[in-house]
Coordinates of C-alpha atoms and ligand atoms in Angstrom, one line a residue:
M1 CA 29.5 -9.9 25.1
D2 CA 27.4 -12.4 23.2
I3 CA 26.1 -11.2 19.9
I4 CA 23.0 -13.1 18.8
L5 CA 22.1 -12.6 15.2
G6 CA 18.3 -12.5 14.4
I7 CA 17.6 -14.1 11.0
D8 CA 14.5 -14.2 8.9
L9 CA 15.1 -17.1 6.6
G10 CA 12.4 -16.4 4.0
T11 CA 11.1 -18.2 1.0
T12 CA 11.9 -15.3 -1.4
N13 CA 14.2 -13.1 0.7
S14 CA 16.3 -13.4 3.9
V15 CA 17.4 -10.6 6.3
A16 CA 19.6 -10.5 9.4
S17 CA 19.7 -8.0 12.2
V18 CA 21.3 -7.6 15.6
V19 CA 20.9 -5.5 18.7
I20 CA 23.9 -3.4 19.6
N21 CA 23.9 -1.1 22.6
G22 CA 20.2 -1.5 22.9
E23 CA 19.5 -0.5 19.3
I24 CA 18.5 -2.6 16.4
Q25 CA 21.0 -2.7 13.5
L26 CA 20.3 -4.3 10.2
I27 CA 23.0 -6.3 8.5
K28 CA 23.7 -4.8 5.1
K29 CA 26.0 -5.6 2.2
N30 CA 26.5 -2.8 -0.2
G31 CA 23.8 -0.8 1.5
E32 CA 21.2 -3.6 0.9
A33 CA 19.6 -5.5 3.9
I34 CA 17.7 -8.0 1.8
L35 CA 19.4 -11.1 0.5
P36 CA 17.3 -13.0 -2.1
S37 CA 17.0 -16.6 -0.9
V38 CA 18.4 -17.9 -4.1
V39 CA 21.5 -20.1 -4.6
G40 CA 23.1 -20.9 -7.9
L41 CA 26.3 -21.6 -9.9
D42 CA 27.6 -19.3 -12.5
E43 CA 28.8 -20.5 -15.9
A44 CA 32.3 -21.2 -14.5
G45 CA 30.8 -23.2 -11.6
N46 CA 31.3 -20.5 -8.9
L47 CA 28.7 -20.4 -6.1
L48 CA 26.3 -17.5 -6.2
V49 CA 24.0 -16.6 -3.3
G50 CA 21.5 -13.7 -3.4
R51 CA 20.8 -11.2 -6.1
A52 CA 23.3 -12.6 -8.7
A53 CA 21.7 -16.0 -8.4
R54 CA 18.3 -14.5 -8.6
N55 CA 19.1 -12.6 -11.8
Q56 CA 20.1 -15.8 -13.6
A57 CA 17.1 -17.9 -12.3
V58 CA 14.9 -17.7 -15.4
L59 CA 17.8 -18.0 -17.9
A60 CA 19.6 -20.8 -16.1
P61 CA 17.1 -22.7 -14.1
E62 CA 19.3 -25.8 -14.1
R63 CA 21.9 -23.9 -12.2
T64 CA 19.7 -22.1 -9.8
I65 CA 17.7 -23.0 -6.7
K66 CA 14.8 -20.8 -5.5
S67 CA 12.3 -21.2 -2.7
I68 CA 14.2 -24.0 -0.9
K69 CA 12.2 -23.2 2.2
R70 CA 9.3 -25.0 0.7
K71 CA 11.3 -28.2 0.8
M72 CA 12.6 -27.9 4.3
G73 CA 12.0 -31.1 6.3
V74 CA 11.4 -33.1 3.1
A75 CA 13.6 -36.1 2.6
A76 CA 14.7 -35.2 -0.9
T77 CA 17.6 -33.6 -2.6
V78 CA 18.0 -30.9 -5.2
S79 CA 20.7 -30.9 -7.8
L80 CA 23.0 -28.0 -8.5
G81 CA 25.6 -28.5 -11.1
D82 CA 26.7 -32.1 -10.8
Q83 CA 26.1 -32.2 -7.0
E84 CA 23.0 -33.2 -4.9
Y85 CA 22.2 -31.2 -1.9
T86 CA 19.6 -31.5 0.9
P87 CA 17.3 -28.5 1.5
Q88 CA 19.2 -27.9 4.8
E89 CA 22.5 -27.6 3.0
I90 CA 21.1 -25.0 0.5
S91 CA 19.5 -23.1 3.4
A92 CA 22.9 -23.3 5.1
M93 CA 24.5 -21.5 2.2
I94 CA 22.1 -18.6 2.6
L95 CA 22.7 -18.5 6.3
R96 CA 26.4 -18.6 5.9
R97 CA 26.3 -15.7 3.6
L98 CA 24.3 -13.7 6.1
K99 CA 26.8 -14.7 8.9
E100 CA 29.7 -13.5 6.7
H101 CA 28.0 -10.2 6.1
A102 CA 27.4 -9.7 9.8
E103 CA 31.0 -10.5 10.7
E104 CA 32.2 -8.0 8.1
Q105 CA 29.9 -5.3 9.3
L106 CA 30.5 -5.9 13.0
G107 CA 34.2 -6.6 12.8
Q108 CA 33.9 -9.7 15.1
P109 CA 33.0 -13.3 14.8
V110 CA 29.3 -14.2 15.1
S111 CA 28.4 -17.7 16.3
K112 CA 24.9 -17.6 17.6
A113 CA 21.5 -16.9 16.0
V114 CA 17.7 -16.8 16.5
I115 CA 16.1 -18.1 13.3
T116 CA 12.4 -17.5 12.5
V117 CA 10.0 -20.0 10.8
P118 CA 6.4 -19.8 9.8
A119 CA 3.9 -20.6 12.6
F120 CA 2.6 -23.6 10.7
F121 CA 6.1 -25.3 10.4
N122 CA 6.0 -28.7 12.1
E123 CA 8.7 -30.2 14.3
I124 CA 10.5 -31.8 11.4
Q125 CA 10.7 -28.5 9.5
R126 CA 11.9 -26.7 12.6
E127 CA 14.5 -29.3 13.2
A128 CA 15.7 -29.0 9.6
T129 CA 16.0 -25.2 10.1
R130 CA 18.1 -25.7 13.2
E131 CA 20.3 -28.1 11.3
A132 CA 20.7 -25.6 8.5
G133 CA 21.9 -23.0 11.0
E134 CA 24.4 -25.5 12.5
L135 CA 25.7 -26.4 9.1
A136 CA 26.3 -22.7 8.5
G137 CA 28.4 -22.6 11.7
L138 CA 25.8 -21.0 13.9
E139 CA 24.5 -22.2 17.3
V140 CA 20.8 -21.8 16.9
V141 CA 19.8 -20.5 20.4
R142 CA 16.1 -20.5 19.5
I143 CA 13.7 -21.0 16.7
I144 CA 10.8 -18.6 16.9
N145 CA 7.6 -18.1 14.9
E146 CA 7.7 -15.3 12.3
P147 CA 4.5 -13.6 13.6
T148 CA 6.0 -13.7 17.1
A149 CA 9.1 -11.9 15.8
A150 CA 7.1 -9.3 14.0
S151 CA 5.1 -8.7 17.2
L152 CA 8.3 -8.3 19.2
T153 CA 9.4 -5.6 16.8
Y154 CA 6.3 -3.6 17.7
E155 CA 5.8 -4.6 21.3
A156 CA 9.0 -5.8 22.9
K157 CA 7.9 -4.8 26.3
A158 CA 4.1 -5.3 26.4
E159 CA 3.2 -5.2 30.1
H160 CA -0.6 -5.6 29.7
L161 CA -2.3 -8.1 27.6
E162 CA -1.9 -7.2 23.9
R163 CA -3.4 -9.0 21.0
L164 CA -2.0 -8.5 17.6
L165 CA -3.0 -9.7 14.2
V166 CA 0.0 -10.2 11.9
Y167 CA -0.8 -10.2 8.2
D168 CA 2.2 -11.5 6.3
L169 CA 2.0 -11.5 2.5
G170 CA 5.4 -12.2 0.9
G171 CA 6.5 -13.2 -2.5
G172 CA 5.4 -16.9 -2.4
T173 CA 3.4 -17.4 0.8
F174 CA 0.7 -15.9 2.9
D175 CA 0.2 -16.2 6.6
V176 CA -2.1 -14.5 9.1
S177 CA -1.7 -15.1 12.9
V178 CA -3.3 -13.9 16.0
V179 CA -0.6 -13.3 18.7
Q180 CA -1.1 -12.7 22.4
M181 CA 1.6 -11.0 24.5
E182 CA 1.7 -10.5 28.2
Q183 CA 4.7 -9.8 30.4
G184 CA 7.2 -11.3 28.0
I185 CA 5.1 -14.3 27.2
V186 CA 4.2 -14.5 23.6
E187 CA 1.7 -17.0 22.3
V188 CA 0.3 -17.6 18.8
L189 CA -3.4 -18.2 19.3
A190 CA -4.3 -19.0 15.7
S191 CA -2.6 -19.1 12.4
H192 CA -3.9 -19.7 8.9
G193 CA -2.4 -19.2 5.5
D194 CA -1.8 -20.4 2.0
T195 CA 1.7 -21.6 1.2
K196 CA 1.1 -21.0 -2.5
L197 CA -0.1 -17.4 -2.5
G198 CA 2.0 -14.3 -2.7
G199 CA 3.4 -11.4 -4.8
D200 CA 4.8 -13.8 -7.4
D201 CA 1.2 -14.7 -8.3
F202 CA 0.4 -11.0 -8.8
D203 CA 3.4 -10.8 -11.2
D204 CA 2.1 -13.8 -13.1
L205 CA -1.4 -12.4 -13.4
L206 CA 0.0 -9.1 -14.7
L207 CA 2.3 -11.0 -17.1
D208 CA -0.6 -13.0 -18.5
H209 CA -2.6 -9.9 -18.9
V210 CA 0.1 -8.0 -20.8
A211 CA 1.2 -11.1 -22.8
D212 CA -2.5 -11.9 -23.8
A213 CA -2.9 -8.4 -25.1
F214 CA 0.4 -8.6 -27.0
Q215 CA -0.6 -11.9 -28.5
K216 CA -4.0 -10.6 -29.6
K217 CA -2.3 -7.7 -31.4
H218 CA 0.7 -9.4 -32.9
D219 CA -0.2 -13.1 -32.8
I220 CA 3.0 -13.8 -30.8
D221 CA 3.0 -15.5 -27.4
L222 CA 5.9 -13.9 -25.4
R223 CA 5.6 -16.7 -22.8
L224 CA 7.1 -19.1 -25.3
S225 CA 10.5 -17.4 -25.4
L226 CA 12.5 -17.8 -22.1
I227 CA 14.3 -14.5 -22.6
A228 CA 11.2 -12.5 -23.5
K229 CA 9.3 -14.0 -20.6
S230 CA 12.1 -13.3 -18.2
R231 CA 12.3 -9.6 -19.3
L232 CA 8.5 -9.2 -19.2
L233 CA 8.3 -10.8 -15.7
R234 CA 10.9 -8.4 -14.3
S235 CA 9.1 -5.4 -15.8
C236 CA 5.8 -6.7 -14.5
E237 CA 7.2 -6.9 -11.0
D238 CA 8.6 -3.3 -11.3
A239 CA 5.3 -2.1 -12.6
K240 CA 3.5 -3.8 -9.7
I241 CA 5.8 -2.2 -7.2
A242 CA 5.4 1.2 -8.9
L243 CA 1.6 0.8 -8.7
S244 CA 1.8 0.7 -4.9
T245 CA 2.6 4.4 -5.0
E246 CA 1.6 5.6 -8.4
P247 CA -1.9 5.5 -10.0
F248 CA -0.4 4.1 -13.3
A249 CA 2.8 2.5 -14.5
T250 CA 4.3 1.8 -17.9
I251 CA 5.8 -1.4 -19.0
E252 CA 8.2 -0.7 -21.8
L253 CA 10.3 -3.4 -23.5
E254 CA 12.2 -2.7 -26.7
F255 CA 12.9 -5.4 -29.2
I256 CA 10.8 -7.9 -27.2
A257 CA 10.0 -10.0 -30.3
E258 CA 10.4 -10.1 -34.1
K259 CA 7.8 -10.4 -36.8
D260 CA 8.4 -10.7 -40.5
G261 CA 12.0 -9.5 -40.0
H262 CA 10.8 -6.4 -38.1
P263 CA 11.5 -5.8 -34.4
L264 CA 8.5 -5.4 -32.1
H265 CA 8.4 -3.2 -29.1
L266 CA 6.1 -3.5 -26.1
V267 CA 4.7 -0.4 -24.5
R268 CA 1.8 -0.9 -22.2
E269 CA 0.3 1.5 -19.6
I270 CA -1.3 -0.2 -16.6
E271 CA -3.8 1.7 -14.5
R272 CA -3.9 0.8 -10.8
A273 CA -7.6 0.1 -11.0
E274 CA -6.9 -2.3 -13.9
Y275 CA -4.2 -4.1 -11.9
E276 CA -6.4 -4.3 -8.8
E277 CA -9.1 -6.0 -10.8
L278 CA -6.6 -8.7 -11.6
I279 CA -5.6 -9.4 -8.1
E280 CA -8.7 -8.8 -6.1
A281 CA -9.8 -12.4 -6.0
L282 CA -6.4 -13.5 -4.5
I283 CA -6.7 -10.8 -1.8
S284 CA -10.2 -11.9 -1.0
K285 CA -8.8 -15.4 -0.3
T286 CA -6.4 -13.9 2.2
L287 CA -9.3 -12.2 4.0
V288 CA -11.1 -15.5 4.4
C289 CA -7.9 -16.7 6.3
V290 CA -8.1 -13.5 8.4
D291 CA -11.7 -14.4 9.4
E292 CA -10.8 -18.0 10.1
S293 CA -7.9 -17.1 12.3
L294 CA -10.0 -14.6 14.3
S295 CA -12.7 -17.2 14.7
D296 CA -10.1 -19.9 15.8
A297 CA -8.7 -17.4 18.4
K298 CA -12.4 -16.8 19.5
L299 CA -11.9 -13.1 19.0
Q300 CA -13.8 -10.3 17.2
A301 CA -11.9 -7.7 15.1
P302 CA -12.4 -4.9 17.7
Q303 CA -10.6 -7.1 20.3
I304 CA -7.4 -6.9 18.3
D305 CA -5.1 -4.1 19.7
K306 CA -2.8 -3.8 16.7
V307 CA -2.8 -5.0 13.1
I308 CA 0.7 -5.4 11.8
L309 CA 1.7 -5.8 8.2
V310 CA 4.6 -8.0 7.2
G311 CA 6.0 -9.1 3.8
G312 CA 6.7 -7.0 0.7
S313 CA 3.3 -7.6 -0.9
S314 CA 1.5 -6.1 2.1
R315 CA 2.5 -2.7 0.6
T316 CA -0.1 -3.2 -2.1
P317 CA -2.7 -0.5 -1.5
L318 CA -5.7 -2.8 -2.3
V319 CA -4.4 -5.2 0.4
Q320 CA -4.3 -2.4 2.9
R321 CA -7.7 -1.0 1.8
L322 CA -9.6 -4.3 2.0
L323 CA -7.9 -5.3 5.2
E324 CA -8.6 -2.0 6.9
E325 CA -12.2 -2.2 5.8
R326 CA -12.5 -5.8 7.1
L327 CA -10.9 -5.1 10.5
Q328 CA -12.2 -1.5 10.9
Q329 CA -8.9 -0.2 12.3
P330 CA -5.8 1.5 11.1
L331 CA -2.9 -0.8 10.1
H332 CA 0.6 -0.6 11.4
T333 CA 3.2 -0.2 8.7
E334 CA 5.8 1.8 10.6
V335 CA 8.4 -0.8 10.5
D336 CA 9.5 -1.8 7.0
P337 CA 7.4 -4.9 6.3
D338 CA 10.4 -6.7 4.7
L339 CA 12.5 -6.2 7.7
S340 CA 10.3 -6.5 10.8
V341 CA 10.6 -10.3 11.2
A342 CA 14.5 -10.1 11.2
M343 CA 14.4 -7.2 13.6
G344 CA 12.0 -9.0 15.9
A345 CA 14.4 -12.0 15.8
A346 CA 17.2 -9.7 16.9
V347 CA 15.0 -8.4 19.8
Q348 CA 14.4 -12.0 20.9
G349 CA 18.2 -12.6 20.7
A350 CA 18.8 -9.6 22.9
L351 CA 16.2 -10.7 25.4
I352 CA 17.9 -14.2 25.6
A353 CA 21.3 -12.5 26.1
G354 CA 19.8 -10.4 28.8
V355 CA 20.3 -7.1 26.9
D356 CA 17.8 -4.3 27.3
V357 CA 16.3 -3.2 24.0
G358 CA 15.3 0.4 23.7
P359 CA 12.2 1.5 21.9
I360 CA 12.4 1.1 18.1
L361 CA 12.7 4.5 16.7
V362 CA 11.0 4.9 13.3
D363 CA 9.9 8.2 11.8
I364 CA 6.3 8.0 11.0
T365 CA 3.6 10.4 9.9
P366 CA 1.4 11.0 12.9
H367 CA -1.5 12.1 10.7
T368 CA -2.9 11.4 7.3
L369 CA -2.1 13.9 4.6
G370 CA -4.4 14.6 1.6
I371 CA -6.2 17.2 -0.4
Q372 CA -9.6 18.7 -0.7
A373 CA -11.7 17.0 -3.4
L374 CA -15.2 17.0 -4.7
G375 CA -16.6 13.6 -3.9
Y376 CA -19.7 11.6 -4.6
H377 CA -20.9 9.5 -1.8
D378 CA -24.2 8.0 -0.8
G379 CA -26.0 9.9 -3.6
L380 CA -24.6 13.3 -2.9
Y381 CA -21.8 15.5 -4.0
N382 CA -19.6 16.8 -1.2
E383 CA -17.1 19.5 -2.0
F384 CA -15.5 19.2 1.5
M385 CA -14.3 15.7 1.0
F386 CA -10.9 14.8 2.3
A387 CA -9.0 12.6 -0.2
P388 CA -6.1 11.0 1.7
I389 CA -2.8 10.5 -0.1
I390 CA -0.3 9.5 2.6
S391 CA -2.0 7.7 5.4
R392 CA -1.1 8.0 9.1
L393 CA 1.6 5.7 10.5
S394 CA 3.4 5.5 7.2
A395 CA 7.2 5.3 7.6
L396 CA 9.2 8.2 6.4
P397 CA 10.3 9.1 3.8
A398 CA 6.9 8.5 2.2
N399 CA 6.1 8.9 -1.5
K400 CA 2.6 8.5 -2.9
S401 CA 0.6 9.7 -5.9
E402 CA -3.1 9.6 -6.7
M403 CA -5.1 10.5 -9.8
F404 CA -7.9 13.0 -9.7
S405 CA -9.8 14.6 -12.5
T406 CA -11.5 17.9 -13.3
A407 CA -15.1 18.4 -12.3
S408 CA -16.4 20.6 -15.1
D409 CA -16.0 21.0 -18.9
G410 CA -13.5 23.6 -19.9
Q411 CA -12.1 23.8 -16.4
K412 CA -9.0 25.9 -16.6
A413 CA -7.5 25.5 -13.1
V414 CA -7.5 23.3 -10.1
I415 CA -6.9 24.3 -6.5
I416 CA -4.9 21.9 -4.5
A417 CA -5.7 22.5 -0.8
V418 CA -3.5 20.3 1.4
Y419 CA -4.9 19.1 4.7
Q420 CA -3.8 16.9 7.5
G421 CA -6.0 14.9 9.8
E422 CA -8.2 11.9 10.0
N423 CA -11.7 13.2 9.2
S424 CA -13.3 12.6 5.9
D425 CA -14.5 16.2 6.0
I426 CA -11.7 18.7 5.4
R427 CA -13.4 21.2 7.7
R428 CA -12.5 18.9 10.6
N429 CA -8.8 18.7 9.5
E430 CA -6.0 21.1 9.5
K431 CA -5.1 23.0 6.3
V432 CA -1.3 23.1 5.7
G433 CA -1.1 24.8 2.4
E434 CA -2.9 25.6 -0.9
F435 CA -1.9 26.4 -4.4
K436 CA -3.4 26.6 -7.9
L437 CA -2.5 25.0 -11.2
E438 CA -3.7 27.2 -14.0
G439 CA -3.7 26.9 -17.8
L440 CA -5.2 23.5 -18.1
A441 CA -6.2 22.3 -21.6
D442 CA -9.7 23.2 -22.7
V443 CA -11.3 19.8 -22.5
E444 CA -14.3 18.1 -21.1
A445 CA -14.6 17.2 -17.4
G446 CA -12.5 14.2 -16.4
N447 CA -9.1 15.8 -17.4
E448 CA -6.7 13.6 -15.4
I449 CA -4.7 15.4 -12.7
L450 CA -1.9 13.6 -10.9
V451 CA -1.1 14.7 -7.4
R452 CA 2.1 13.5 -5.9
F453 CA 3.2 13.8 -2.2
H454 CA 6.7 13.4 -1.1
L455 CA 7.2 13.7 2.7
N456 CA 10.8 13.5 3.9
Q457 CA 12.3 12.6 7.3
D458 CA 12.4 16.2 8.3
G459 CA 8.6 16.7 7.7
I460 CA 9.0 18.7 4.6
L461 CA 6.1 17.9 2.2
K462 CA 6.6 18.4 -1.5
V463 CA 3.4 18.5 -3.4
T464 CA 3.5 18.2 -7.2
V465 CA 0.4 18.5 -9.3
M466 CA 0.5 17.6 -13.0
E467 CA -2.0 17.6 -15.9
R468 CA -1.4 14.1 -17.2
A469 CA -2.2 14.8 -20.9
T470 CA 0.2 17.8 -21.2
G471 CA 2.7 17.4 -18.4
L472 CA 1.9 20.9 -17.2
E473 CA 3.2 20.9 -13.6
K474 CA 3.5 22.9 -10.5
Q475 CA 5.1 22.3 -7.1
L476 CA 4.5 23.5 -3.6
T477 CA 6.9 22.8 -0.7
I478 CA 5.4 22.9 2.8
D479 CA 8.1 23.1 5.5
N480 CA 7.5 21.2 8.6
A481 CA 4.0 20.1 7.7
M482 CA 3.9 17.7 10.7
E483 CA 5.1 20.2 13.3
K484 CA 2.4 22.6 12.3
F485 CA -0.2 20.1 13.2
R486 CA 1.3 19.0 16.5
Q487 CA 1.8 22.5 17.8
K488 CA -1.6 23.9 17.2
N489 CA -4.7 23.6 19.2
R490 CA -7.0 21.5 17.1
D491 CA -10.2 22.9 18.3
A492 CA -9.1 26.4 17.6
A493 CA -7.9 25.3 14.1
R494 CA -11.2 23.6 13.5
S495 CA -13.4 26.6 14.2
R496 CA -11.0 28.8 12.2
I497 CA -11.3 26.6 9.2
D498 CA -15.1 26.3 9.6
A499 CA -15.4 30.0 9.8
A500 CA -13.1 30.5 6.8
F501 CA -15.2 28.2 4.7
N502 CA -18.5 29.8 5.7
V503 CA -17.4 33.3 5.0
E504 CA -15.8 32.5 1.7
P505 CA -17.9 34.0 -1.1
A506 CA -19.7 31.4 -3.1
S507 CA -18.4 32.9 -6.4
A508 CA -14.8 32.4 -5.3
Q509 CA -15.4 28.7 -4.8
I510 CA -17.1 28.2 -8.1
S511 CA -14.5 30.0 -10.2
T512 CA -12.0 27.3 -9.7
K513 CA -13.6 24.2 -8.4
P514 CA -11.7 21.7 -6.4
I515 CA -11.0 18.6 -8.3
L516 CA -13.3 15.7 -8.5
V517 CA -12.3 12.3 -7.0
K518 CA -12.8 9.2 -9.1
P519 CA -15.8 10.9 -10.6
T520 CA -17.5 9.4 -13.6
K521 CA -16.6 5.9 -12.5
L522 CA -18.5 6.1 -9.2
A523 CA -21.4 8.1 -10.6
K524 CA -21.9 5.9 -13.7
G525 CA -22.0 2.8 -11.6
I526 CA -25.0 4.0 -9.8
V527 CA -26.9 6.2 -12.2
P528 CA -28.7 4.7 -15.2
A529 CA -27.1 6.1 -18.4
E530 CA -30.3 7.7 -19.7
L531 CA -30.6 9.7 -16.4
Q532 CA -27.0 10.8 -16.2
R533 CA -27.7 14.3 -17.6
D534 CA -30.7 14.9 -15.3
V535 CA -28.6 13.7 -12.4
D536 CA -25.7 15.9 -13.2
E537 CA -28.0 18.9 -13.4
A538 CA -29.6 17.9 -10.1
Y539 CA -26.2 17.8 -8.5
E540 CA -25.3 21.3 -9.8
L541 CA -28.6 22.5 -8.3
L542 CA -27.9 20.8 -5.0
L543 CA -24.4 22.4 -4.8
T544 CA -25.8 25.8 -5.6
A545 CA -28.6 25.4 -3.1
Q546 CA -26.2 24.2 -0.4
K547 CA -24.0 27.3 -0.9
L548 CA -27.0 29.5 -0.3
I549 CA -27.8 28.1 3.1
P550 CA -25.2 30.1 5.2
E551 CA -26.4 33.4 3.8
A552 CA -30.2 32.7 3.8
T553 CA -32.7 33.9 6.4
P554 CA -33.6 31.2 9.0
E555 CA -36.9 30.4 7.3
D556 CA -35.3 30.1 3.8
A557 CA -32.4 28.1 5.3
A558 CA -34.9 25.7 6.8
E559 CA -36.7 25.3 3.5
L560 CA -33.4 24.9 1.7
L561 CA -32.3 22.2 4.1
S562 CA -35.6 20.3 3.8
L563 CA -35.6 20.4 0.0
T564 CA -31.9 19.6 -0.4
G565 CA -32.4 16.7 2.0
R566 CA -35.2 15.4 -0.1
L567 CA -33.2 15.7 -3.3
E568 CA -30.2 14.0 -1.7
K569 CA -32.4 11.0 -0.9
V570 CA -33.8 10.9 -4.4
L571 CA -30.3 11.1 -5.9
A572 CA -29.4 7.9 -4.0
V573 CA -31.8 5.9 -6.2
P574 CA -32.9 8.3 -8.9
T575 CA -35.8 7.8 -11.3
A576 CA -37.0 10.2 -14.0
E577 CA -40.2 10.8 -12.0
T578 CA -38.7 11.4 -8.5
L579 CA -35.9 13.6 -9.9
K580 CA -38.4 15.9 -11.6
T581 CA -40.5 16.4 -8.5
A582 CA -37.6 16.8 -6.2
T583 CA -35.8 19.4 -8.4
A584 CA -38.8 21.5 -9.4
E585 CA -39.5 23.1 -6.0
L586 CA -35.9 23.5 -5.1
E587 CA -35.2 25.1 -8.5
D588 CA -37.9 27.7 -7.8
L589 CA -36.5 28.5 -4.4
V590 CA -33.0 28.8 -5.7
F591 CA -34.1 31.2 -8.5
Y592 CA -36.0 33.3 -6.0
L593 CA -33.1 33.5 -3.6
Q594 CA -30.5 34.3 -6.3
D595 CA -32.7 37.1 -7.6
A596 CA -33.3 38.6 -4.2
Ligands
AMP1 P1 9.0 -10.9 0.8 O1 8.9 -12.4 0.5 O2 8.4 -10.6 2.1 O3 10.4 -10.4 0.7 O4 8.2 -10.2 -0.3 C1 8.6 -10.1 -1.6 C2 7.4 -9.8 -2.5 O5 7.0 -8.5 -2.2 C3 7.8 -9.8 -3.9 O6 6.7 -10.4 -4.6 C4 7.8 -8.4 -4.3 O7 7.6 -8.1 -5.6 C5 6.8 -7.8 -3.4 N1 6.9 -6.4 -3.2 C6 8.1 -5.7 -2.7 N2 7.8 -4.4 -2.6 C7 6.5 -4.2 -3.0 C8 5.7 -3.0 -3.1 N3 6.1 -1.8 -2.9 N4 4.4 -3.2 -3.6 C9 4.0 -4.4 -3.9 N5 4.7 -5.6 -3.8 C10 6.0 -5.4 -3.3

C-alpha cells in the first residue's frame, strides 16, 4: 500500500507524519519529532542537518544555513563551505533527512509526500518547494496550504460547513487564515501575516532587555561577544518558554564576561508580566492581521466555528489571552501546535491514497481547573472568584503555575480550594479538593504564593503551593479530578456548593482568607494613592457587610444590599467625599447587626 508522508517544511522547524492503519503517526528520531530546518557543515566538512547544525549557528555562521524557506523561489544561491547551493537544494537536504527518518521508523521505502507551504506562497515558491521534494527523492503528490493542513487535523471529516480561523505564530513568521470546509472541500477564504514576526523576535527583545540591564550595571555590552550573545540568546529562549507555564523564570549564566580580571556572572529573574510588557506591541500587530483576515473573509468573529492555534509561539499565554479576548471564544490547542500542520498533511496524504482516517485521539482537559481567589473587579472585592490555572481543551499532560499573594498583613495561612468549571464564580463550579498551607512568614499583605498544577494523562492532578520567599511548600494529589466532574450531576453539585458556602460560619472564612489574585497591581492602577487606605477600609467593610446578608432578617438584608450596592458603585470611581458618605451609613448598620 502507498505510504504518503505528510511534511511541514517550516522556516524554523520541520516535521513529518504519516497515517498507518487509520492512525496518525509522527516520524521521530531519538524520540524527537521536530527537526530544526538548519543545514550546516561541521569543522571537518561533514553535513549537519537539524539540531547539530542549529547548535553551531551562532558560532559558525559561515558554515550554517538557517531559514532557507524565506529564499524559496528566489533566483539566488547560498554558500556552504566552498559550494554554492540553490534554496531548493538546501530544502532538499532537510526533506531527505525526514525521508530517511521515516524509512528507518517504518522499515520500508517511502517515495511520496504531501508538503505544506504558507497560504501566501506564490506559484514560483510552490514550484520551488515541489522541486525540493523531487531533489530529495520524493514524488510530491500535492502541495497544500499550512492552514488547510492544520484545519484537516481538527476537522478531517467536516460534513457541514465549518469555518476555522488558524492563527499560526512560529519562530520567524506569523500567518492568520480563515478556512472554510464543507464535504471534503477546503478553501482558504483570507490570509494575512507578517513574514518577519515570530518567537525569534520575542527572544531578541528579552535579550536586549537583559543585556541593557547588564550593560548599565557593568558597562559591558554582552552583544559584542559572539559567544556571550549566543549563550544569552539560548537562555532567553529557555526563559521565554518557561514563562509560558511559570510566572517567573531565571536567566543564570556563569562567567559570561570579565572585568578588571574578575569573572562576571549574570543572574536575572524575569517576571511574566515584565516579559509580557516587552512583547505586547508585537502581539497587537498580529491581532490587526486577525481583524483584516476576518474583514477580507466578510465574517464576524462569532461566525467562526473554531479557532486553532499553530506554531510554537502560540503557546505564549499573552497571545492566547489577547486572542481569546478579541475573538470572544475558546481557542483550540488540543493538538500540539508544533505538530498539527504535519499531521494534517498526513491526513491529506491518506485521503489522496483513499485511506480512511480515524478521529485524532488526544487527551484533553474537558474543563478548566483553577482555585478560589479573592479578586478585585469592577470596583468590588469578590471572594468567590475563580482563578483559572489550566484552561479547558489543554492537551495532557498539562503543567501550569500562577502567582498569587496573601490578602492581609501577617496572614499565616492560605487555603487552596481547587475547582473545575467554566464560571468565573467558584460557586457555579465543582470543588475537587482543598488544603491549607500554614506557617507563612509574618509579613505584610502581598506575600507571594506560587500555585502549580500538574495534570497527567490519567487525570491525576497534583497541586503544589509554595511560599516564594521561604520555599515552604505543600502538595495535594487529587485522583481522577476529571472523572469526578463528568460523573456528577452539575446542578446538584451547584446547589450543594451554594448551600455549603451559605452555611459556612463567617468567622471560619475570615480566619484563613483565600489568597488574593494580582492584588495591589490592579487596585493601585485604579485607586489614587492618597485614597488607598480609605478604599482598603471600605473593602473590608464591604466584605463584612456582604457576609452578614445571609443571616440577616429580610428587612436588614434589603438595607444591606442597598447600601453595599451603593458602596460598590462608589468604589468603582472613588473620591474622598463619596467614600465618606457611602461608608458612614453602612458602618452604622454593620455595627448594629454585629452587636445584635
Ligand atoms: P515553530 O516555527 O512553529 O516551530 O515555532 C518555534 C518558535 O516557538 C520558537 O521561537 C520557539 O522558541 C517558540 N516556542 C516553542 N515552545 C514555546 C513555548 N512553550 N512558549 C513560547 N514559545 C515557544
